[in-house]
Amino acid sequence: MKNHRILVVDDDKTNLQIVRDVLENSYDLQMAISGETALRFVAKRRPDLILMDLMMPGMDGKETMRRIRTEAANRDIPFIFLTASQNPEEEAACLSMGASDFITKPIVPSVLERRISRILELEDFHRDLQAKVEEKTRQYQELALESIFAIVNIIEAKDEITEGHSVRVAGYSIALARAMGYDEQRVDEVYQTGLLHDVGKIGIPDLILKKEGKLTSEEYGEIKEHTSIGGHILAAIETMGYLADGAKYHHEKFDGTGYPNGLKGKEIPEIGRIIAVADVFDALVSKRHYKEAMDVETAKQEILRGSGTQFDPEIVQVFLRLLDDGTIGRIRDQSIRRRMDAEASE
Ligand SMILES: [Fe+2]
C-alpha cells in the first residue's frame, strides 16, 4: 500500500520521468511542470513531501517553496531540492530556508529512494510523537480539572447551603474574563481559580461556617482566615501558580478596607477583583444560614452601590453588561440544571 503522497516539480519532462520510474512503485506521485502548477496541486491536496527542481523558468524552486509555506497548514511539508549545480553555497541557502535535503543531478536512484524514505520516516515519527504529546497534555488537563472538582466537593460537603457556589462563581468569573479580552488559556486558569476560591473554608470550624445569625467579632475574624488559609493550601500546587491569588485576594476591597492584606485598587491582583464581584453577586442571590436569597434586580443595585468602594468600577461595568444581556442568568440556569441532573442520576 502506498502510504505517502509526493509532489514532484520539475520543468524538464525527462527528469520527471526518471523520478517517476524510481518512485512510482512505492509512493502516490503527482507531477507538476512548474511552480504555478505545484501551488495549485498543493492547494487541492496537501502532499507529504515535495521534491522540487531548484532552477525553473518563471517561479523558481525557492520562491515556490516560500509561497507554499505561507499557508499555515503547509508550513511543515518537507522539501527536497533537486539541482544540477554543485554549488555548496546554494545548498546551504536552501537548507537554511528550511529545506530538508538537497540532491544533485544526475539522479542516482538508490540515493533518491533512501533520502526520501528517511525523511518520511522522520516525519511520521515526529507526527506520532506530537499526537502522543497532545494526548498526554489532554489527560493531564483532565486530571487537573478532576482533582479540582474533588476539592470543590470537599469544600461544599462542609456546608450544603453553599452547594453549587464554587461552580457558579467560576462560571461568572470566566464570563467576565472573556468579556475583558482574556485568551482561552487564561480563561481556563480563571475557571480553575474561581472553582477553588473558597478552598480555605476547609480550615474553618463548621460551627462558625454554619452559624445562623450574627457572628461575634472573634468568629468573623476566624472566617476571614479562609483567604490566607486558601492561599497557603494552593501555593503548594506550584505547577498552577496562578491558583493561589483567587483564594487569597477575593475579599480585598477596591478602597483598601478588605482582607487579608488591605490592598487597594489595582494593587489587588485582577483575578481577586474579578472573583470578588462574581462571589458577592452569587452570595446575594443565594440563601445563606444567616439570610434569605435576594432578587436579581436588588442584587444588581447592591453591586452597583459597591462600585469603586468594594469593587473595581471597570469590572462592575462589565458585570452589569453581562447581567443585562442575559449571560449571567444563563450561567446560573445551567448550573441549577446540571445540579438537578446530577441529583436525578444519584
Ligand atoms: Fe470567600
Tab-separated table of N, CA and C in Angstrom, residues 210-318:
chain	number	residue	atom	x	y	z
A	210	LYS	N	-21.526	27.443	59.749
A	210	LYS	CA	-22.961	27.189	59.631
A	210	LYS	C	-23.775	27.971	60.661
A	211	LYS	N	-23.138	28.889	61.335
A	211	LYS	CA	-23.859	29.609	62.389
A	211	LYS	C	-24.993	30.452	61.792
A	212	GLU	N	-26.166	30.339	62.404
A	212	GLU	CA	-27.273	31.182	61.953
A	212	GLU	C	-27.255	32.435	62.805
A	213	GLY	N	-27.509	33.555	62.183
A	213	GLY	CA	-27.490	34.806	62.935
A	213	GLY	C	-26.110	35.415	62.949
A	214	LYS	N	-25.964	36.442	63.787
A	214	LYS	CA	-24.770	37.271	63.712
A	214	LYS	C	-23.541	36.581	64.309
A	215	LEU	N	-22.407	36.807	63.661
A	215	LEU	CA	-21.141	36.265	64.173
A	215	LEU	C	-20.547	37.240	65.173
A	216	THR	N	-19.873	36.720	66.187
A	216	THR	CA	-19.120	37.609	67.080
A	216	THR	C	-17.897	38.107	66.309
A	217	SER	N	-17.261	39.143	66.813
A	217	SER	CA	-16.127	39.668	66.043
A	217	SER	C	-14.984	38.652	66.013
A	218	GLU	N	-14.906	37.838	67.042
A	218	GLU	CA	-13.893	36.770	67.039
A	218	GLU	C	-14.170	35.738	65.941
A	219	GLU	N	-15.446	35.351	65.863
A	219	GLU	CA	-15.830	34.374	64.844
A	219	GLU	C	-15.604	34.947	63.437
A	220	TYR	N	-15.950	36.216	63.275
A	220	TYR	CA	-15.764	36.858	61.975
A	220	TYR	C	-14.277	36.879	61.615
A	221	GLY	N	-13.462	37.131	62.645
A	221	GLY	CA	-12.009	37.107	62.438
A	221	GLY	C	-11.546	35.739	61.950
A	222	GLU	N	-12.169	34.699	62.495
A	222	GLU	CA	-11.804	33.335	62.065
A	222	GLU	C	-12.222	33.059	60.622
A	223	ILE	N	-13.439	33.518	60.290
A	223	ILE	CA	-13.932	33.349	58.908
A	223	ILE	C	-12.965	34.000	57.923
A	224	LYS	N	-12.498	35.190	58.285
A	224	LYS	CA	-11.589	35.921	57.392
A	224	LYS	C	-10.336	35.119	57.076
A	225	GLU	N	-9.978	34.265	58.003
A	225	GLU	CA	-8.770	33.458	57.817
A	225	GLU	C	-8.827	32.560	56.582
A	226	HIS	N	-10.061	32.312	56.067
A	226	HIS	CA	-10.163	31.361	54.947
A	226	HIS	C	-9.388	31.856	53.724
A	227	THR	N	-9.178	33.163	53.624
A	227	THR	CA	-8.427	33.675	52.468
A	227	THR	C	-6.947	33.275	52.561
A	228	SER	N	-6.352	33.537	53.710
A	228	SER	CA	-4.928	33.183	53.867
A	228	SER	C	-4.723	31.674	53.840
A	229	ILE	N	-5.666	30.973	54.508
A	229	ILE	CA	-5.560	29.504	54.511
A	229	ILE	C	-5.634	28.975	53.078
A	230	GLY	N	-6.596	29.496	52.317
A	230	GLY	CA	-6.750	29.071	50.916
A	230	GLY	C	-5.497	29.367	50.105
A	231	GLY	N	-4.973	30.566	50.266
A	231	GLY	CA	-3.749	30.938	49.544
A	231	GLY	C	-2.619	29.982	49.883
A	232	HIS	N	-2.549	29.616	51.161
A	232	HIS	CA	-1.493	28.716	51.622
A	232	HIS	C	-1.669	27.314	51.040
A	233	ILE	N	-2.899	26.830	51.067
A	233	ILE	CA	-3.176	25.481	50.531
A	233	ILE	C	-2.778	25.415	49.057
A	234	LEU	N	-3.191	26.431	48.294
A	234	LEU	CA	-2.988	26.376	46.839
A	234	LEU	C	-1.550	26.690	46.422
A	235	ALA	N	-0.832	27.366	47.290
A	235	ALA	CA	0.562	27.676	46.961
A	235	ALA	C	1.366	26.393	46.780
A	236	ALA	N	0.852	25.304	47.359
A	236	ALA	CA	1.554	24.020	47.237
A	236	ALA	C	1.464	23.466	45.812
A	237	ILE	N	0.461	23.931	45.026
A	237	ILE	CA	0.339	23.435	43.645
A	237	ILE	C	1.173	24.350	42.753
A	238	GLU	N	2.452	24.101	42.761
A	238	GLU	CA	3.367	25.038	42.103
A	238	GLU	C	3.189	25.091	40.588
A	239	THR	N	2.821	23.958	39.966
A	239	THR	CA	2.661	23.985	38.514
A	239	THR	C	1.453	24.818	38.086
A	240	MET	N	0.568	25.141	39.032
A	240	MET	CA	-0.558	26.010	38.712
A	240	MET	C	-0.484	27.225	39.634
A	241	GLY	N	0.608	27.926	39.498
A	241	GLY	CA	0.934	29.015	40.418
A	241	GLY	C	-0.109	30.125	40.448
A	242	TYR	N	-0.975	30.163	39.419
A	242	TYR	CA	-1.994	31.220	39.346
A	242	TYR	C	-3.157	30.999	40.312
A	243	LEU	N	-3.288	29.758	40.844
A	243	LEU	CA	-4.472	29.422	41.639
A	243	LEU	C	-4.594	30.210	42.945
A	244	ALA	N	-3.466	30.427	43.595
A	244	ALA	CA	-3.496	30.938	44.967
A	244	ALA	C	-4.092	32.346	45.075
A	245	ASP	N	-3.843	33.193	44.082
A	245	ASP	CA	-4.291	34.591	44.178
A	245	ASP	C	-5.807	34.740	44.325
A	246	GLY	N	-6.545	33.864	43.656
A	246	GLY	CA	-8.006	33.966	43.726
A	246	GLY	C	-8.495	33.731	45.143
A	247	ALA	N	-7.977	32.653	45.754
A	247	ALA	CA	-8.386	32.323	47.118
A	247	ALA	C	-7.935	33.419	48.093
A	248	LYS	N	-6.748	33.906	47.855
A	248	LYS	CA	-6.172	34.844	48.817
A	248	LYS	C	-6.802	36.239	48.744
A	249	TYR	N	-7.106	36.709	47.539
A	249	TYR	CA	-7.477	38.123	47.399
A	249	TYR	C	-8.935	38.402	47.057
A	250	HIS	N	-9.813	37.393	47.113
A	250	HIS	CA	-11.186	37.680	46.675
A	250	HIS	C	-12.001	38.475	47.685
A	251	HIS	N	-11.450	38.717	48.879
A	251	HIS	CA	-12.166	39.593	49.825
A	251	HIS	C	-11.459	40.932	50.030
A	252	GLU	N	-10.476	41.220	49.196
A	252	GLU	CA	-9.906	42.571	49.234
A	252	GLU	C	-10.953	43.522	48.671
A	253	LYS	N	-10.921	44.784	49.141
A	253	LYS	CA	-11.886	45.756	48.594
A	253	LYS	C	-11.129	46.868	47.882
A	254	PHE	N	-11.781	47.413	46.861
A	254	PHE	CA	-11.121	48.392	45.995
A	254	PHE	C	-10.630	49.611	46.787
A	255	ASP	N	-11.347	49.965	47.865
A	255	ASP	CA	-10.935	51.148	48.645
A	255	ASP	C	-9.921	50.797	49.738
A	256	GLY	N	-9.479	49.554	49.780
A	256	GLY	CA	-8.417	49.190	50.723
A	256	GLY	C	-8.906	48.709	52.070
A	257	THR	N	-10.240	48.547	52.243
A	257	THR	CA	-10.755	48.134	53.558
A	257	THR	C	-11.019	46.625	53.659
A	258	GLY	N	-10.571	45.889	52.647
A	258	GLY	CA	-10.833	44.435	52.674
A	258	GLY	C	-9.757	43.659	53.407
A	259	TYR	N	-9.803	42.335	53.274
A	259	TYR	CA	-8.812	41.470	53.897
A	259	TYR	C	-8.330	40.426	52.909
A	260	PRO	N	-7.201	39.759	53.114
A	260	PRO	CA	-6.377	39.754	54.344
A	260	PRO	C	-5.340	40.886	54.389
A	261	ASN	N	-5.008	41.517	53.258
A	261	ASN	CA	-3.890	42.457	53.283
A	261	ASN	C	-4.280	43.925	53.191
A	262	GLY	N	-5.573	44.220	53.014
A	262	GLY	CA	-5.993	45.611	52.868
A	262	GLY	C	-5.408	46.271	51.633
A	263	LEU	N	-5.245	45.489	50.557
A	263	LEU	CA	-4.728	46.057	49.302
A	263	LEU	C	-5.773	46.994	48.710
A	264	LYS	N	-5.270	47.928	47.894
A	264	LYS	CA	-6.142	48.973	47.360
A	264	LYS	C	-6.086	48.982	45.833
A	265	GLY	N	-7.245	49.263	45.188
A	265	GLY	CA	-7.297	49.467	43.732
A	265	GLY	C	-6.598	48.366	42.963
A	266	LYS	N	-5.758	48.816	42.011
A	266	LYS	CA	-5.111	47.843	41.123
A	266	LYS	C	-3.974	47.066	41.812
A	267	GLU	N	-3.701	47.413	43.076
A	267	GLU	CA	-2.738	46.573	43.827
A	267	GLU	C	-3.305	45.168	44.017
A	268	ILE	N	-4.642	45.095	44.053
A	268	ILE	CA	-5.284	43.788	44.213
A	268	ILE	C	-5.140	43.054	42.885
A	269	PRO	N	-4.580	41.837	42.882
A	269	PRO	CA	-4.471	41.112	41.614
A	269	PRO	C	-5.836	41.051	40.912
A	270	GLU	N	-5.807	41.196	39.589
A	270	GLU	CA	-7.062	41.296	38.833
A	270	GLU	C	-8.003	40.117	39.094
A	271	ILE	N	-7.422	38.925	39.230
A	271	ILE	CA	-8.257	37.744	39.473
A	271	ILE	C	-9.044	37.908	40.780
A	272	GLY	N	-8.438	38.546	41.774
A	272	GLY	CA	-9.126	38.816	43.039
A	272	GLY	C	-10.290	39.775	42.821
A	273	ARG	N	-10.059	40.800	41.998
A	273	ARG	CA	-11.118	41.793	41.733
A	273	ARG	C	-12.267	41.177	40.926
A	274	ILE	N	-11.925	40.243	40.024
A	274	ILE	CA	-12.961	39.570	39.219
A	274	ILE	C	-13.818	38.674	40.122
A	275	ILE	N	-13.135	37.817	40.887
A	275	ILE	CA	-13.883	36.858	41.718
A	275	ILE	C	-14.707	37.590	42.780
A	276	ALA	N	-14.194	38.735	43.256
A	276	ALA	CA	-14.930	39.494	44.280
A	276	ALA	C	-16.347	39.803	43.806
A	277	VAL	N	-16.474	40.301	42.567
A	277	VAL	CA	-17.798	40.662	42.039
A	277	VAL	C	-18.651	39.400	41.865
A	278	ALA	N	-18.049	38.371	41.250
A	278	ALA	CA	-18.779	37.125	40.988
A	278	ALA	C	-19.252	36.495	42.302
A	279	ASP	N	-18.386	36.502	43.304
A	279	ASP	CA	-18.652	35.869	44.598
A	279	ASP	C	-19.787	36.583	45.331
A	280	VAL	N	-19.694	37.909	45.411
A	280	VAL	CA	-20.715	38.661	46.160
A	280	VAL	C	-22.073	38.534	45.467
A	281	PHE	N	-22.070	38.639	44.132
A	281	PHE	CA	-23.352	38.522	43.423
A	281	PHE	C	-24.007	37.172	43.743
A	282	ASP	N	-23.205	36.110	43.671
A	282	ASP	CA	-23.802	34.782	43.918
A	282	ASP	C	-24.290	34.637	45.357
A	283	ALA	N	-23.499	35.211	46.286
A	283	ALA	CA	-23.914	35.125	47.692
A	283	ALA	C	-25.222	35.896	47.905
A	284	LEU	N	-25.352	37.065	47.237
A	284	LEU	CA	-26.561	37.872	47.414
A	284	LEU	C	-27.816	37.155	46.921
A	285	VAL	N	-27.715	36.516	45.747
A	285	VAL	CA	-28.923	35.904	45.180
A	285	VAL	C	-29.145	34.465	45.675
A	286	SER	N	-28.300	34.012	46.630
A	286	SER	CA	-28.485	32.671	47.179
A	286	SER	C	-28.902	32.754	48.643
A	287	LYS	N	-29.546	31.679	49.088
A	287	LYS	CA	-29.913	31.600	50.504
A	287	LYS	C	-28.670	31.249	51.318
A	288	ARG	N	-28.564	31.841	52.484
A	288	ARG	CA	-27.482	31.509	53.392
A	288	ARG	C	-28.073	31.216	54.779
A	289	HIS	N	-27.254	30.673	55.696
A	289	HIS	CA	-27.767	30.372	57.039
A	289	HIS	C	-28.300	31.620	57.710
A	290	TYR	N	-27.654	32.753	57.389
A	290	TYR	CA	-27.984	33.996	58.096
A	290	TYR	C	-28.910	34.898	57.300
A	291	LYS	N	-29.333	34.486	56.087
A	291	LYS	CA	-30.193	35.380	55.288
A	291	LYS	C	-30.924	34.619	54.186
A	292	GLU	N	-31.963	35.262	53.662
A	292	GLU	CA	-32.698	34.689	52.537
A	292	GLU	C	-32.065	35.162	51.230
A	293	ALA	N	-32.456	34.532	50.103
A	293	ALA	CA	-31.933	34.940	48.798
A	293	ALA	C	-32.540	36.281	48.383
A	294	MET	N	-31.735	37.078	47.723
A	294	MET	CA	-32.180	38.394	47.265
A	294	MET	C	-32.577	38.259	45.789
A	295	ASP	N	-33.509	39.089	45.313
A	295	ASP	CA	-33.821	39.001	43.880
A	295	ASP	C	-32.718	39.694	43.069
A	296	VAL	N	-32.643	39.311	41.786
A	296	VAL	CA	-31.518	39.740	40.941
A	296	VAL	C	-31.439	41.269	40.811
A	297	GLU	N	-32.578	41.913	40.672
A	297	GLU	CA	-32.568	43.369	40.480
A	297	GLU	C	-31.976	44.079	41.710
A	298	THR	N	-32.389	43.628	42.918
A	298	THR	CA	-31.851	44.236	44.145
A	298	THR	C	-30.350	43.946	44.265
A	299	ALA	N	-29.964	42.713	43.899
A	299	ALA	CA	-28.543	42.354	43.956
A	299	ALA	C	-27.733	43.234	43.006
A	300	LYS	N	-28.302	43.497	41.843
A	300	LYS	CA	-27.629	44.346	40.852
A	300	LYS	C	-27.390	45.744	41.451
A	301	GLN	N	-28.407	46.273	42.143
A	301	GLN	CA	-28.253	47.595	42.766
A	301	GLN	C	-27.167	47.550	43.847
A	302	GLU	N	-27.111	46.451	44.577
A	302	GLU	CA	-26.084	46.272	45.622
A	302	GLU	C	-24.679	46.315	45.015
A	303	ILE	N	-24.503	45.590	43.904
A	303	ILE	CA	-23.199	45.545	43.239
A	303	ILE	C	-22.827	46.956	42.766
A	304	LEU	N	-23.819	47.630	42.180
A	304	LEU	CA	-23.586	48.984	41.676
A	304	LEU	C	-23.197	49.917	42.819
A	305	ARG	N	-23.825	49.726	43.979
A	305	ARG	CA	-23.532	50.557	45.148
A	305	ARG	C	-22.082	50.357	45.614
A	306	GLY	N	-21.557	49.139	45.384
A	306	GLY	CA	-20.189	48.845	45.834
A	306	GLY	C	-19.130	49.237	44.808
A	307	SER	N	-19.570	49.756	43.655
A	307	SER	CA	-18.622	50.093	42.593
A	307	SER	C	-17.671	51.211	43.041
A	308	GLY	N	-16.398	50.955	42.996
A	308	GLY	CA	-15.412	51.973	43.370
A	308	GLY	C	-15.033	51.918	44.847
A	309	THR	N	-15.903	51.328	45.678
A	309	THR	CA	-15.554	51.169	47.100
A	309	THR	C	-15.177	49.703	47.354
A	310	GLN	N	-16.186	48.826	47.192
A	310	GLN	CA	-15.880	47.405	47.365
A	310	GLN	C	-15.249	46.812	46.097
A	311	PHE	N	-15.782	47.216	44.934
A	311	PHE	CA	-15.375	46.567	43.677
A	311	PHE	C	-14.669	47.516	42.720
A	312	ASP	N	-13.890	46.912	41.829
A	312	ASP	CA	-13.270	47.647	40.723
A	312	ASP	C	-14.395	48.152	39.803
A	313	PRO	N	-14.531	49.482	39.646
A	313	PRO	CA	-15.665	50.008	38.867
A	313	PRO	C	-15.683	49.514	37.414
A	314	GLU	N	-14.499	49.280	36.829
A	314	GLU	CA	-14.476	48.805	35.432
A	314	GLU	C	-15.068	47.397	35.344
A	315	ILE	N	-14.732	46.564	36.338
A	315	ILE	CA	-15.246	45.192	36.319
A	315	ILE	C	-16.754	45.200	36.592
A	316	VAL	N	-17.203	46.115	37.470
A	316	VAL	CA	-18.640	46.225	37.726
A	316	VAL	C	-19.378	46.559	36.424
A	317	GLN	N	-18.819	47.488	35.651
A	317	GLN	CA	-19.450	47.851	34.371
A	317	GLN	C	-19.620	46.630	33.471
A	318	VAL	N	-18.551	45.841	33.367
A	318	VAL	CA	-18.610	44.641	32.523
A	318	VAL	C	-19.664	43.676	33.074
